[in-house]
Short mmCIF file of C-alpha atoms and ligand atoms in Angstrom, two decimals:
data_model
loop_
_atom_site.label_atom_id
_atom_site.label_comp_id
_atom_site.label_asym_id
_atom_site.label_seq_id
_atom_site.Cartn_x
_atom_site.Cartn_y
_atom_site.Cartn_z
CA UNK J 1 89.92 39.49 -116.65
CA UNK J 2 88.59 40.77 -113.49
CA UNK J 3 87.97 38.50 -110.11
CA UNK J 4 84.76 36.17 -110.30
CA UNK J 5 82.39 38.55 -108.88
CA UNK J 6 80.55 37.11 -105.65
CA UNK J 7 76.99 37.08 -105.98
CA UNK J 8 75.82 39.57 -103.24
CA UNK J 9 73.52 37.52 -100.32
CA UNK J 10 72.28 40.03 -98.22
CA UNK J 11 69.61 41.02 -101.01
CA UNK J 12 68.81 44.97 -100.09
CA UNK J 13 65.01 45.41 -100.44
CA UNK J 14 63.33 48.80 -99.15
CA UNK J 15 59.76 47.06 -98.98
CA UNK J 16 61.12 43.83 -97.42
CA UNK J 17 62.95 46.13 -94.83
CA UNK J 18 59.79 47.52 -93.52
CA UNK J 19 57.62 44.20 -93.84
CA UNK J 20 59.03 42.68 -90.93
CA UNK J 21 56.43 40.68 -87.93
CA UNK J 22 58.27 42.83 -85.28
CA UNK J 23 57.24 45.88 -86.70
CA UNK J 24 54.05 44.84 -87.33
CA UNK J 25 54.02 43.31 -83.63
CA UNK J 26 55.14 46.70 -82.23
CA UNK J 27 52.42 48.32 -84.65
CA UNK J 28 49.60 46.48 -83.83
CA UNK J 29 50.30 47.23 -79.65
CA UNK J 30 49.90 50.51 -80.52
CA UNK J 31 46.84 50.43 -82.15
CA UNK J 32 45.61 48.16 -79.68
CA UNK J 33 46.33 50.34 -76.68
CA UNK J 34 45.39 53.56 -79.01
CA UNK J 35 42.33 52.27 -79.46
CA UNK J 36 41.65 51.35 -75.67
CA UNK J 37 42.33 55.10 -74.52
CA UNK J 38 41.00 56.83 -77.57
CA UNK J 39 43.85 58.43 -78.68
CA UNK J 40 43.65 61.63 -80.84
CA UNK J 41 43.70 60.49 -84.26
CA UNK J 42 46.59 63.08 -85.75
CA UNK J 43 48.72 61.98 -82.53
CA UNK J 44 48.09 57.88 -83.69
CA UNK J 45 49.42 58.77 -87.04
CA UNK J 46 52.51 60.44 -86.30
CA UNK J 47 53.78 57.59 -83.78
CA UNK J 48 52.79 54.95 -86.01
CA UNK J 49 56.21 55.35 -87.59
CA UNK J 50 59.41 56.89 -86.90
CA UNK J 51 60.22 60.09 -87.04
CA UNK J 52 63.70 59.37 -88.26
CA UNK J 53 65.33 56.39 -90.20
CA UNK J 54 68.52 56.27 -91.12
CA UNK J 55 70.35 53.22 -92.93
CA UNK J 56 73.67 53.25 -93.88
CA UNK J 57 76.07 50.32 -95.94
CA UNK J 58 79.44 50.58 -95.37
CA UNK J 59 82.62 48.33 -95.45
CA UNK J 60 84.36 45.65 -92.88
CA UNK J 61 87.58 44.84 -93.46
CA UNK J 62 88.11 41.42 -92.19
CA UNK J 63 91.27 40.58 -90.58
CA UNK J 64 92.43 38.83 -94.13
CA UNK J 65 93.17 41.94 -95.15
CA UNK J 66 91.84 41.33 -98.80
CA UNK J 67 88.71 40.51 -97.60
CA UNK J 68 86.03 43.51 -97.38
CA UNK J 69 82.40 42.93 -96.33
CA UNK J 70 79.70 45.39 -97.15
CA UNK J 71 77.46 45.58 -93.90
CA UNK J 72 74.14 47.14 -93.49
CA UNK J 73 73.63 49.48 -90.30
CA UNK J 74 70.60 50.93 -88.78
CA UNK J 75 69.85 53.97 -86.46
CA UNK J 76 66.03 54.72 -85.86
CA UNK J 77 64.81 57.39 -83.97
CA UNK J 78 61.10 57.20 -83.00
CA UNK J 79 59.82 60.17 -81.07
CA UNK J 80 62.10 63.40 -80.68
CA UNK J 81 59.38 65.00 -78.62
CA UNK J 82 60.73 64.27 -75.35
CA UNK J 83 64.01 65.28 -74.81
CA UNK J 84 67.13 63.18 -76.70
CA UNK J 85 66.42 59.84 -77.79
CA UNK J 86 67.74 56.59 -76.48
CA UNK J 87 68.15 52.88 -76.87
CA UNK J 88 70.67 50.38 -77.69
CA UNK J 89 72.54 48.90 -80.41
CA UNK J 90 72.23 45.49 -81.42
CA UNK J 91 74.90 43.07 -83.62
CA UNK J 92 72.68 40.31 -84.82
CA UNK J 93 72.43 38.84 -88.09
CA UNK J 94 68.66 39.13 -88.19
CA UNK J 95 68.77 43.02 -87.98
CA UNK J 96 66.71 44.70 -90.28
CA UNK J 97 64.68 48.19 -90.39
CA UNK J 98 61.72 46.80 -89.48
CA UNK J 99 63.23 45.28 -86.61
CA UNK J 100 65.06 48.24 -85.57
CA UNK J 101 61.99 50.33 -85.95
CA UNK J 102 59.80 47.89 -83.84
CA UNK J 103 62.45 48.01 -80.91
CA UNK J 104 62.56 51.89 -81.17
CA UNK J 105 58.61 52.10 -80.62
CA UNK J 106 58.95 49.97 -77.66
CA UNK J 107 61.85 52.07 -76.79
CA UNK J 108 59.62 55.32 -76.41
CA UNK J 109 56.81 53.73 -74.55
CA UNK J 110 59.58 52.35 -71.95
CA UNK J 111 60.72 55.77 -71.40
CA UNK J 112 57.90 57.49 -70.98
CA UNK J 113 56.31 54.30 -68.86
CA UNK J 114 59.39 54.85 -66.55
CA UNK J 115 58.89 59.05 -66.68
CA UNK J 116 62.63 59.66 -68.40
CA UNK J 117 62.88 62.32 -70.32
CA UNK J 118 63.74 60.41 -73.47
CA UNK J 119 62.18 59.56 -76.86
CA UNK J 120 62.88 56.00 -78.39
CA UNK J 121 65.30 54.84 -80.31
CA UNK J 122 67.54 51.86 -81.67
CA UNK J 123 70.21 51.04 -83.81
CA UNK J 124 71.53 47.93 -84.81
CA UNK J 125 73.93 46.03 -87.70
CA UNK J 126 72.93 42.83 -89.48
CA UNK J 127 75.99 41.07 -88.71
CA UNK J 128 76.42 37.76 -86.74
CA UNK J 129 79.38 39.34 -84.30
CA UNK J 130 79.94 35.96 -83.04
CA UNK J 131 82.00 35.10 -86.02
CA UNK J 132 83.99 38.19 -85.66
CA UNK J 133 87.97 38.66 -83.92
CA UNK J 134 87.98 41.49 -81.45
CA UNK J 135 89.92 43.35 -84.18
CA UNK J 136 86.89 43.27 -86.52
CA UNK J 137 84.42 43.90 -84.18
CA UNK J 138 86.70 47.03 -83.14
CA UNK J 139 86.71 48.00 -86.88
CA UNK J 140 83.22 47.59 -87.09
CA UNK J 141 82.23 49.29 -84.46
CA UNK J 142 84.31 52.50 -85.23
CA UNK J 143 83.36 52.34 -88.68
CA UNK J 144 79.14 52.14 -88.21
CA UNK J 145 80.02 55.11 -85.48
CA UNK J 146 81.60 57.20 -88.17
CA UNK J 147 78.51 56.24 -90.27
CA UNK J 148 75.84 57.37 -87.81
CA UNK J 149 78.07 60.16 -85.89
CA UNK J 150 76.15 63.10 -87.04
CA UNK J 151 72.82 61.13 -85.65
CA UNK J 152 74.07 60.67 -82.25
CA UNK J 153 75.32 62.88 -79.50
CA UNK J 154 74.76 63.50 -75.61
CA UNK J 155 71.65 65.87 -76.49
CA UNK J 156 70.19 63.96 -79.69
CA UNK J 157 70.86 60.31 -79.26
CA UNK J 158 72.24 58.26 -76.76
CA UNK J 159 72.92 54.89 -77.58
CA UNK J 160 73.47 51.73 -75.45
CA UNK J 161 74.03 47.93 -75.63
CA UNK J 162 71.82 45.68 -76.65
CA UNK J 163 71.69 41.86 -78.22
CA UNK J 164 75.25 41.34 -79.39
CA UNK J 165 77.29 44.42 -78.01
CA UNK J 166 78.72 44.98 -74.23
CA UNK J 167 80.92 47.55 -72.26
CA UNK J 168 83.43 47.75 -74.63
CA UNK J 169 81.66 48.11 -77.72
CA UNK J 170 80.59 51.08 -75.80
CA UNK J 171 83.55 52.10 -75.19
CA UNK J 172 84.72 52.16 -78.84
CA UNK J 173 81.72 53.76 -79.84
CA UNK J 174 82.90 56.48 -76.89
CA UNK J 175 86.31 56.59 -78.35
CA UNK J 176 85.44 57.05 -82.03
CA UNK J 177 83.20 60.13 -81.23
CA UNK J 178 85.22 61.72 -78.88
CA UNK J 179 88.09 61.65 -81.49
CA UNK J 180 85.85 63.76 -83.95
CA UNK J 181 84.56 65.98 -81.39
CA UNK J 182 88.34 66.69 -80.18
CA UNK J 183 87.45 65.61 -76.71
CA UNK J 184 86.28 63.50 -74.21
CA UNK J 185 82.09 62.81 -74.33
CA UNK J 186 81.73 59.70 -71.85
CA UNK J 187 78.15 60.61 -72.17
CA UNK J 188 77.25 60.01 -75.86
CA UNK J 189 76.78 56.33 -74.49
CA UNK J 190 75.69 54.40 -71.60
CA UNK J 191 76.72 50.83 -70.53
CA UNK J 192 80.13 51.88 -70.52
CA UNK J 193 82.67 50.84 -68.35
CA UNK J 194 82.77 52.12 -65.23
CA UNK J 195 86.66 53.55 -65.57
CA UNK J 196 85.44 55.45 -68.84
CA UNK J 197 82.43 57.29 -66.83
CA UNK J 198 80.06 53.88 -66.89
CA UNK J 199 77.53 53.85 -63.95
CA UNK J 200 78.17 50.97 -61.14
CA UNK J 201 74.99 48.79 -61.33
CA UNK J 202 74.30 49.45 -65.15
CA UNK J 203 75.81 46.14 -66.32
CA UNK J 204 73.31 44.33 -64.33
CA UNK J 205 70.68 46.72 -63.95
CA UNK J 206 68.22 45.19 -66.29
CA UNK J 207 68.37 41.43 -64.63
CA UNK J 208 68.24 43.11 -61.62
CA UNK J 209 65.16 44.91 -62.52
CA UNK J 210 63.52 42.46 -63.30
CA UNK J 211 63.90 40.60 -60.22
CA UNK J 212 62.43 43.41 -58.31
CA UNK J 213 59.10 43.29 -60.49
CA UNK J 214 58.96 39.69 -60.15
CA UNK J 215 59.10 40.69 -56.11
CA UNK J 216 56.26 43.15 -57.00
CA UNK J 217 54.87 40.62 -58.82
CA UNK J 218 54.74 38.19 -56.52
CA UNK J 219 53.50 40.14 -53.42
CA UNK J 220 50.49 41.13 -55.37
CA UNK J 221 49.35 37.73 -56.48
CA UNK J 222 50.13 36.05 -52.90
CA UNK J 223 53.04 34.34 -53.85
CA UNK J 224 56.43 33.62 -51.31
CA UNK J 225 59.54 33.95 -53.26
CA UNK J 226 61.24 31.64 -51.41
CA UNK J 227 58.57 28.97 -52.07
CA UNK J 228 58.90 29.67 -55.71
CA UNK J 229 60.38 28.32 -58.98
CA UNK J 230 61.98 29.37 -62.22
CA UNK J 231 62.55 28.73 -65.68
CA UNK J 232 64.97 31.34 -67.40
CA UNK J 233 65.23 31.54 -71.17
CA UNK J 234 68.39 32.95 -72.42
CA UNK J 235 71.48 33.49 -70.38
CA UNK J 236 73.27 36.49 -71.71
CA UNK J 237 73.54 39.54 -69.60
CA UNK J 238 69.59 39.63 -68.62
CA UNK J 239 68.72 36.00 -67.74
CA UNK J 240 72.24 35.26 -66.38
CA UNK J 241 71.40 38.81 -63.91
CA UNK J 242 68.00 37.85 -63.45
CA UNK J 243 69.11 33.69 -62.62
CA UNK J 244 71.26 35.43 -60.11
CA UNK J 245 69.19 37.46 -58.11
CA UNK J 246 66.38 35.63 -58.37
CA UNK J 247 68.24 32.67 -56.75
CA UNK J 248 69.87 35.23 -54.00
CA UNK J 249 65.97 35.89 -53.18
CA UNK J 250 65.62 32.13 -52.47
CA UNK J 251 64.16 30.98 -55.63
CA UNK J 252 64.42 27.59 -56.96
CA UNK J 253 65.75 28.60 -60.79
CA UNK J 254 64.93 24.61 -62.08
CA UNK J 255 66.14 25.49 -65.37
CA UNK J 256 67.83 27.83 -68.25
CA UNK J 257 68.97 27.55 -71.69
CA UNK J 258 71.26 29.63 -74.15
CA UNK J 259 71.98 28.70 -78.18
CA UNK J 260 73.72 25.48 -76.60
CA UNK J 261 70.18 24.12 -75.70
CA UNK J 262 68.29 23.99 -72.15
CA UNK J 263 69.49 22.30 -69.02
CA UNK J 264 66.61 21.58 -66.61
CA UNK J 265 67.06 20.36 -62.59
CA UNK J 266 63.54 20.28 -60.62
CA UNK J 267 66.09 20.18 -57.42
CA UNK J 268 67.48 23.36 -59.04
CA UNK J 269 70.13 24.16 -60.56
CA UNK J 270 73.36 26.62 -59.20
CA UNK J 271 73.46 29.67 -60.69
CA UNK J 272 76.73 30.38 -59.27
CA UNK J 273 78.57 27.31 -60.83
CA UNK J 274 76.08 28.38 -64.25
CA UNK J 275 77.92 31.33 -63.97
CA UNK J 276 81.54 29.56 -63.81
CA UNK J 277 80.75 27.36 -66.21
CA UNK J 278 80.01 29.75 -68.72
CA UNK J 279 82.72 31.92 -67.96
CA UNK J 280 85.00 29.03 -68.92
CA UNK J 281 83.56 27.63 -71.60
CA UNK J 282 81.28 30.59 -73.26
CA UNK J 283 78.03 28.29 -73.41
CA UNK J 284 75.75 25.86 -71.12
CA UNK J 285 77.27 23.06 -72.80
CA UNK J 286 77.99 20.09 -71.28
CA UNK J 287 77.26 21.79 -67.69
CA UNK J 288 76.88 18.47 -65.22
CA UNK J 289 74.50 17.24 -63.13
CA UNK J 290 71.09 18.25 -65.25
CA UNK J 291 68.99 17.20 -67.90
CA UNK J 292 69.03 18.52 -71.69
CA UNK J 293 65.89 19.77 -72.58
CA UNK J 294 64.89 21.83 -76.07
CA UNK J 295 63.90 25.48 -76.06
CA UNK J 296 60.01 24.62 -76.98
CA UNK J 297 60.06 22.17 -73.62
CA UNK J 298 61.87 24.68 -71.62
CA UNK J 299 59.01 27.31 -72.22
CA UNK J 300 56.40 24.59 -71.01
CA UNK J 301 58.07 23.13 -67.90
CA UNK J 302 55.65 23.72 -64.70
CA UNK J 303 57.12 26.65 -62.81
CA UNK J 304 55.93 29.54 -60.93
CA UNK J 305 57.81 32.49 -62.55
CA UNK J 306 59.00 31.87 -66.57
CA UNK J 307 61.49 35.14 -67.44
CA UNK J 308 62.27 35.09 -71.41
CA UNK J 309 65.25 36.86 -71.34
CA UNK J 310 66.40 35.33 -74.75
CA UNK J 311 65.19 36.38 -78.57
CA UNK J 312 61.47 38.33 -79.44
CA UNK J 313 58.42 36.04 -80.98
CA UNK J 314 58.91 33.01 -78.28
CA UNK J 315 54.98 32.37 -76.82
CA UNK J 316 53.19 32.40 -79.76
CA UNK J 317 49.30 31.32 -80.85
CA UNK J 318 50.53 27.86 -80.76
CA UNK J 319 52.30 27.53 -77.53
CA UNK J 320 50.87 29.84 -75.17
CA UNK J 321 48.38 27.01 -74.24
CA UNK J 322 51.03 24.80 -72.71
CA UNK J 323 52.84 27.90 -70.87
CA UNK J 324 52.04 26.99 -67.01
CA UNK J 325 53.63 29.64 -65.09
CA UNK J 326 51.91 31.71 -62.81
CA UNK J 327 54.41 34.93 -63.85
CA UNK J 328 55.04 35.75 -67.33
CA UNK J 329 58.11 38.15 -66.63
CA UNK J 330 59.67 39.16 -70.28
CA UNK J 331 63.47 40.36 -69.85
CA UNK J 332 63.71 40.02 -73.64
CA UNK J 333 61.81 42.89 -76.30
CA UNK J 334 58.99 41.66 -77.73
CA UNK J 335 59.17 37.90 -76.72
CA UNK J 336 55.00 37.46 -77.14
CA UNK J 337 52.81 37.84 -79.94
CA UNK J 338 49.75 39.29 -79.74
CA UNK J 339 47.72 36.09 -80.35
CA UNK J 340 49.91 34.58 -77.28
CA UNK J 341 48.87 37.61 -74.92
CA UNK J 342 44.88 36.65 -75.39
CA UNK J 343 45.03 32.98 -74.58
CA UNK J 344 47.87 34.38 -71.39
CA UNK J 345 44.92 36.46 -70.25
CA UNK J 346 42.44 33.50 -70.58
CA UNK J 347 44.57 31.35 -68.71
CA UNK J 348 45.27 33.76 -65.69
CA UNK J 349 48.68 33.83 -66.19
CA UNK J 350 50.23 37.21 -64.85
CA UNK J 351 52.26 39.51 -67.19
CA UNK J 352 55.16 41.74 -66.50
CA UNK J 353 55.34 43.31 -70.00
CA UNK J 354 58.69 43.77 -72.11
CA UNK J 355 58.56 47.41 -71.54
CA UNK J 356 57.79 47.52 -67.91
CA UNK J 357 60.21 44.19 -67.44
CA UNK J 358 63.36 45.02 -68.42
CA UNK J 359 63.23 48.93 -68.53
CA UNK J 360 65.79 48.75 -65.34
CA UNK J 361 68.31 48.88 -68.09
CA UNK J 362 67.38 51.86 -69.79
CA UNK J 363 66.65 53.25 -66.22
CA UNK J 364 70.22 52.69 -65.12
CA UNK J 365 71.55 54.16 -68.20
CA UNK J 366 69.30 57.22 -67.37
CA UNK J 367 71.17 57.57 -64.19
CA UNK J 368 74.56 57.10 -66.32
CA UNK J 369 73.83 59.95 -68.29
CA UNK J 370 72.69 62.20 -65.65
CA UNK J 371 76.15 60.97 -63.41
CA UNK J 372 77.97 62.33 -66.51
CA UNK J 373 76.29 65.54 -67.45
CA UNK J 374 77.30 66.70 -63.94
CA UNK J 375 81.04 64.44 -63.58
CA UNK J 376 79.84 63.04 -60.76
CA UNK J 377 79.59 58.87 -59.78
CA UNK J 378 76.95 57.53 -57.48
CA UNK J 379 77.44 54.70 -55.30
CA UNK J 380 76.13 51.11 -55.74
CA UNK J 381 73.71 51.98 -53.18
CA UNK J 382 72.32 54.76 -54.31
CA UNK J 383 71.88 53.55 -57.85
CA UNK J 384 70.04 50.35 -56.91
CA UNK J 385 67.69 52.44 -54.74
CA UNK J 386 66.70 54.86 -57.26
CA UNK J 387 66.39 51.97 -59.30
CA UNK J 388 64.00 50.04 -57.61
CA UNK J 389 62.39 53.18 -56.49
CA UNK J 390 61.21 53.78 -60.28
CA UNK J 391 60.78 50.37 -61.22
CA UNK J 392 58.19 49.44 -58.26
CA UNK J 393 56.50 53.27 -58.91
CA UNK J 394 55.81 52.32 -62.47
CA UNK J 395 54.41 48.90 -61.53
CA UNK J 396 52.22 50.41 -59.26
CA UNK J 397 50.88 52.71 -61.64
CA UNK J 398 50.69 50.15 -64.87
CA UNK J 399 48.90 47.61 -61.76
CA UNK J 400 46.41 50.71 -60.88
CA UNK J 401 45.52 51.19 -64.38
CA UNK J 402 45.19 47.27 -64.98
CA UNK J 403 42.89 46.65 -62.44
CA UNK J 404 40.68 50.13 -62.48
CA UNK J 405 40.31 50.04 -65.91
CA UNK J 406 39.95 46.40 -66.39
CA UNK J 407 42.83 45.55 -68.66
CA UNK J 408 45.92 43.49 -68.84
CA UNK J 409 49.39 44.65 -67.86
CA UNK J 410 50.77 44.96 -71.28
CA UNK J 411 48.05 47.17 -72.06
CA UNK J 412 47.85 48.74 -68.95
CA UNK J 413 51.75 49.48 -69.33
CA UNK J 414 51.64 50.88 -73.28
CA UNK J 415 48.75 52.80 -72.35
CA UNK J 416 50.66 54.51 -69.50
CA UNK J 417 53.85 55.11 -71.57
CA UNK J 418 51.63 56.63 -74.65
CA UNK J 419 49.46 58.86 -72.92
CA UNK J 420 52.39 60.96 -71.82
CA UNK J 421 53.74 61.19 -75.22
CA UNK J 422 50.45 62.46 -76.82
CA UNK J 423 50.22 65.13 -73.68
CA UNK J 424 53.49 66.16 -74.97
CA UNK J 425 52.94 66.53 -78.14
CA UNK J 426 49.54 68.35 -77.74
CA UNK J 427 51.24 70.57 -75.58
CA UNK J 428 54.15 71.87 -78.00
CA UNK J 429 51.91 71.60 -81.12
CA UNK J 430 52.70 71.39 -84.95
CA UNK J 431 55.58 73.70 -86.21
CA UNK J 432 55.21 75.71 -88.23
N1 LIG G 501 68.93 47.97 -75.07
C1 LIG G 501 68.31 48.14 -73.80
C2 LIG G 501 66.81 48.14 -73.94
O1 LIG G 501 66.26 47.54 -74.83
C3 LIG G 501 68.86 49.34 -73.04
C4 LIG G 501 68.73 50.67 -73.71
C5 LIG G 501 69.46 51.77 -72.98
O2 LIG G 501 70.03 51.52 -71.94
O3 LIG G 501 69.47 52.88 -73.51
O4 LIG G 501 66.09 48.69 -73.14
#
């Protein structure tokens, strides 16, 4: 008699795949802003979807060795009009197409918003990689390369981290490819680190980003930074980055929160021993000296700057009402819905949008690959500069068109990133 046959949970269903909110999130801000500019109607259709999907199932072997997983992987690629595409890869057990897709859009507005010459793209594995050794997050990784290798390369695809991966998943992902190629291709990916050809700055680049926008941000509407406040959501590598410089500009960071919860100080709260503490003990847990709040009275606490950093679909319809911060500054993809952004606007509150927000990761990575097309390494210096020199050109621009055309930032920003993609693709045409 064979083995009791498991039942299999992660139920595989090609319409369910595409149904997802995000990608109908992502969809609907691109109709939106298409609408707003009157985009060519041939031009709307083709970026409505990606150009190229690819899913893939293949096994895990967990580290009892009798024990084999089947996983689902992703790897979307949105618009191949503008040079390779590019995004990151994310290990979370809510990936799905849908999602993937949705974060690939964004991708390609991000891009062209910030004037690199990349399309969008994503990839990701449903997979909760917190439950995983290093071993099997080694095999994994190696294994969903293999699956996606002839997808990816230094000219086609150029992946990244994301939720759920880091430097060394990088790495692998570096490792496995080279291997097939025969040599050594540091730049198939960027976030590596910085011994394997990984840019100085990139690790921090999108917290860091951020920060500067908020300094945009604040100049524009008045505000002294040092005078300020802040309420983080999320403390992984954005909001820890962002927590950090934010505080090194002088500002009061009153509270955070990570899957442990919220912890809330109106004195505010040290990053620096935040930073300790969850070096130690790999959440906020138990960190002294500070109130436990929930993540729905985190969003709501009085504050001057809020930065989700965390998960998407966080201000929604039902609690954008209560969200009282003057700067709405999203380090995380797709943290508002779209009912969210209209009562935002009613209420004055000022948006630095996903895409604009934390595109100082992608923008470092940029400077990664170009660092390794040519073997050479930039200083600390000169990345940050370049860095902020992009970042505050494109917040100029997405501010211009906000105010002269009378729109908000989001759709001031997606308008910005869009319009260059349908020049583009005007200007090569249809082949054949
Ligand atoms: N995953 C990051 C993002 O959403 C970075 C992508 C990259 O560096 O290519 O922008």
């Amino acid at each position: 008699m064979p083995a009791e046959i498991r039942p299999f949970e992660q139920s595989f269903n090609v319409e369910a795949e595409w149904d997802s909110p995000m990608f109908g999130l992502a969809q609907q801000q691109f109709t939106g802003a298409a609408k707003m500019m009157g985009l060519d109607e041939n031009i709307y259709e083709r970026l409505l979807f990606p150009q190229r999907t690819q899913i893939v199932s293949f096994p895990c072997r967990r580290d009892a060795y009798g024990e084999v997983e089947t996983l689902f992987g992703y790897r979307v690629q949105h618009v191949l009009t503008m040079g390779p595409t590019k995004g990151g890869i994310r290990y979370h057990q809510d990936v799905n197409l849908g999602e993937v897709s949705a974060l690939a859009m964004w991708m390609t507005w991000k891009c062209s918003l910030m004037r690199l010459p990349f399309g969008g793209a994503k990839g990701g594995v449903r997979i909760d990689p917190t439950q995983l050794s290093r071993a099997e997050l080694q095999r994994l990784t190696r294994r969903y390369t293999m699956e996606i290798i002839d997808t990816i390369g230094p000219d086609r695809d150029i992946p990244a981290p994301d939720m759920g991966t880091n430097e060394q998943v990088m790495a692998w992902i570096m490792d496995t490819y080279s291997q097939q190629v025969g040599y050594a291709v540091p730049e198939v990916v960027t976030g590596k680190p910085t011994v394997l050809g990984g840019s100085h700055g990139r690790a921090e680049a999108t917290g860091r980003g951020l920060c500067y926008l908020i300094g945009e941000a604040a100049d524009h509407l008045g505000l002294e930074l040092e005078r300020c406040t802040a309420v983080v959501q999320g403390f992984g590598n954005v909001g820890s980055n962002a927590a950090r410089f934010l505080s090194e500009r002088g500002v009061r960071v009153i509270a955070v929160s990570d899957v442990s919860g919220g912890i809330y100080n109106q004195r505010g709260l040290s990053v620096g021993s935040l930073l300790d503490h969850v070096r130690e003990h790999r959440t906020l847990e138990n960190f002294p000296d500070c109130e436990r709040i929930s993540n729905d009275e985190l969003l709501e606490l009085e504050c001057d700057i809020l930065a989700p950093a965390a998960l998407q679909n966080q201000i929604t319809g039902e609690n954008a009402g209560r969200i009282k911060c003057q700067i709405l500054a999203e380090g995380a993809n797709g943290p508002t819905t779209l009912e969210a952004d209209a009562i935002l606007d009613g209420n004055g509150v000022f948006v630095i949008p996903d895409i604009l927000g934390n595109a100082g990761g992608v923008t470092a990575s940029y400077f990664e690959w170009v660092q390794d097309t040519q073997s050479i390494s930039w200083g600390i210096e000169e990345v940050n500069g370049r860095l902020r020199t992009l970042l505050v050109e494109a917040f100029k621009r997405t501010l211009q068109r906000s105010t002269s055309s009378g729109i908000n930032m989001r759709s001031a920003a997606l308008i910005e990133g869009i319009e260059r993609v349908a020049q583009a693709k005007l200007l090569r045409g249809v082949f054949p």
